[in-house]
PDB file of C-alpha atoms in Angstrom:
ATOM      1  CA  MET X 797       0.323  -0.241  -0.111  1.00 65.00           C
ATOM      2  CA  SER X 798       0.851   3.379  -1.069  1.00 86.00           C
ATOM      3  CA  TYR X 799       1.344   6.244   1.607  1.00 89.00           C
ATOM      4  CA  GLN X 800      -1.196   7.726  -1.146  1.00 91.00           C
ATOM      5  CA  MET X 801      -3.511   4.664   0.293  1.00 93.00           C
ATOM      6  CA  VAL X 802      -3.266   5.091   3.438  1.00 94.00           C
ATOM      7  CA  LEU X 803      -3.781   9.255   3.549  1.00 95.00           C
ATOM      8  CA  ARG X 804      -7.182   8.782   1.312  1.00 96.00           C
ATOM      9  CA  GLY X 805      -8.056   6.192   3.869  1.00 96.00           C
ATOM     10  CA  ASN X 806      -7.744   8.534   6.856  1.00 97.00           C
ATOM     11  CA  ILE X 807      -9.498  11.265   4.216  1.00 98.00           C
ATOM     12  CA  LYS X 808     -12.574   8.756   3.326  1.00 97.00           C
ATOM     13  CA  ALA X 809     -13.443   7.560   7.248  1.00 97.00           C
ATOM     14  CA  ALA X 810     -12.837  11.599   8.501  1.00 97.00           C
ATOM     15  CA  MET X 811     -15.217  12.578   5.463  1.00 97.00           C
ATOM     16  CA  ALA X 812     -17.565   9.676   6.917  1.00 98.00           C
ATOM     17  CA  ARG X 813     -17.308  10.537  10.255  1.00 96.00           C
ATOM     18  CA  ARG X 814     -18.755  14.586   9.148  1.00 96.00           C
ATOM     19  CA  ASP X 815     -21.081  12.282   6.106  1.00 97.00           C
ATOM     20  CA  TRP X 816     -19.922  14.853   3.686  1.00 97.00           C
ATOM     21  CA  LEU X 817     -18.808  13.668   0.500  1.00 96.00           C
ATOM     22  CA  GLY X 818     -17.020  14.971  -2.389  1.00 95.00           C
ATOM     23  CA  GLN X 819     -18.093  17.986  -3.383  1.00 96.00           C
ATOM     24  CA  LYS X 820     -18.907  19.614   0.353  1.00 96.00           C
ATOM     25  CA  THR X 821     -15.163  18.798   1.370  1.00 97.00           C
ATOM     26  CA  ALA X 822     -13.493  20.254  -1.953  1.00 97.00           C
ATOM     27  CA  GLU X 823     -15.414  23.330  -1.257  1.00 97.00           C
ATOM     28  CA  SER X 824     -14.860  23.017   2.394  1.00 96.00           C
ATOM     29  CA  ILE X 825     -10.994  23.449   1.352  1.00 96.00           C
ATOM     30  CA  GLY X 826     -11.482  25.991  -1.849  1.00 97.00           C
ATOM     31  CA  LEU X 827     -11.024  23.373  -4.555  1.00 97.00           C
ATOM     32  CA  THR X 828     -12.821  22.393  -7.075  1.00 97.00           C
ATOM     33  CA  PRO X 829     -14.572  18.965  -6.819  1.00 97.00           C
ATOM     34  CA  ALA X 830     -12.479  17.800 -10.266  1.00 98.00           C
ATOM     35  CA  THR X 831      -9.156  18.988  -8.539  1.00 97.00           C
ATOM     36  CA  PHE X 832     -10.103  16.903  -5.288  1.00 97.00           C
ATOM     37  CA  SER X 833     -10.997  13.822  -6.392  1.00 97.00           C
ATOM     38  CA  SER X 834      -7.681  14.055  -8.758  1.00 97.00           C
ATOM     39  CA  ARG X 835      -5.501  14.924  -5.378  1.00 96.00           C
ATOM     40  CA  LEU X 836      -7.869  12.497  -3.437  1.00 95.00           C
ATOM     41  CA  HIS X 837      -7.242   9.242  -6.086  1.00 94.00           C
ATOM     42  CA  GLY X 838      -3.239   9.772  -5.853  1.00 92.00           C
ATOM     43  CA  ARG X 839      -3.197  11.239  -9.516  1.00 95.00           C
ATOM     44  CA  THR X 840      -2.141  14.597  -8.129  1.00 95.00           C
ATOM     45  CA  GLU X 841      -0.530  15.386  -5.199  1.00 94.00           C
ATOM     46  CA  TRP X 842      -1.353  17.497  -1.941  1.00 96.00           C
ATOM     47  CA  ARG X 843      -0.241  20.379  -1.023  1.00 96.00           C
ATOM     48  CA  MET X 844       0.992  21.403   2.538  1.00 96.00           C
ATOM     49  CA  ASN X 845      -1.875  23.647   3.003  1.00 96.00           C
ATOM     50  CA  GLU X 846      -4.438  21.884   1.027  1.00 97.00           C
ATOM     51  CA  LEU X 847      -4.044  19.585   3.991  1.00 97.00           C
ATOM     52  CA  VAL X 848      -4.296  21.380   6.588  1.00 97.00           C
ATOM     53  CA  GLY X 849      -7.438  23.332   5.415  1.00 97.00           C
ATOM     54  CA  LEU X 850      -9.241  19.721   5.270  1.00 97.00           C
ATOM     55  CA  ALA X 851      -8.017  19.081   8.530  1.00 98.00           C
ATOM     56  CA  LYS X 852      -9.049  22.316   9.923  1.00 97.00           C
ATOM     57  CA  ALA X 853     -12.269  21.880   8.063  1.00 97.00           C
ATOM     58  CA  LEU X 854     -13.243  17.876   9.567  1.00 97.00           C
ATOM     59  CA  ASP X 855     -12.067  19.707  12.939  1.00 96.00           C
ATOM     60  CA  ILE X 856      -9.527  17.364  13.248  1.00 97.00           C
ATOM     61  CA  PRO X 857      -5.967  16.820  14.202  1.00 97.00           C
ATOM     62  CA  PHE X 858      -3.909  17.173  10.906  1.00 97.00           C
ATOM     63  CA  SER X 859      -2.035  13.604  12.199  1.00 96.00           C
ATOM     64  CA  SER X 860      -4.910  11.789  11.672  1.00 96.00           C
ATOM     65  CA  LEU X 861      -5.350  12.454   8.610  1.00 96.00           C
ATOM     66  CA  VAL X 862      -0.974  11.352   8.147  1.00 94.00           C
ATOM     67  CA  ASP X 863      -1.873   9.069  10.380  1.00 94.00           C
ATOM     68  CA  GLY X 864      -0.166   5.484   9.683  1.00 93.00           C
ATOM     69  CA  ILE X 865       2.587   6.784   7.013  1.00 91.00           C
ATOM     70  CA  ASP X 866       5.131   6.710   8.590  1.00 85.00           C
ATOM     71  CA  SER X 867       4.996   2.836   9.051  1.00 76.00           C
ATOM     72  CA  GLU X 868       4.216   2.999   5.260  1.00 61.00           C
ATOM     73  CA  LEU X 869       6.999   3.898   4.699  1.00 62.00           C
ATOM     74  CA  ALA X 870       8.343   1.832   6.696  1.00 66.00           C
ATOM     75  CA  VAL X 871       7.959  -1.559   5.199  1.00 63.00           C
ATOM     76  CA  SER X 872       8.339   0.152   1.953  1.00 61.00           C
ATOM     77  CA  ALA X 873      12.524   0.868   2.561  1.00 59.00           C
TER      78      ALA X 873
END
């Protein structure tokens, strides 16, 4: 599993807890739904400010978005 997949899973879980769909989530951080989808599916890299904004919009700690990425990177190395 790639770090993008870990990140995607964390984001989708946070969205589900808030009962948010992609469009609402995208709008909350100033992205178009298409751009958000591209980021979420790993076709385009996330920018740090987008992830920080996403954590704020979802009212979660930033660390919960990246939880598990360290473990994934250690396995990949």
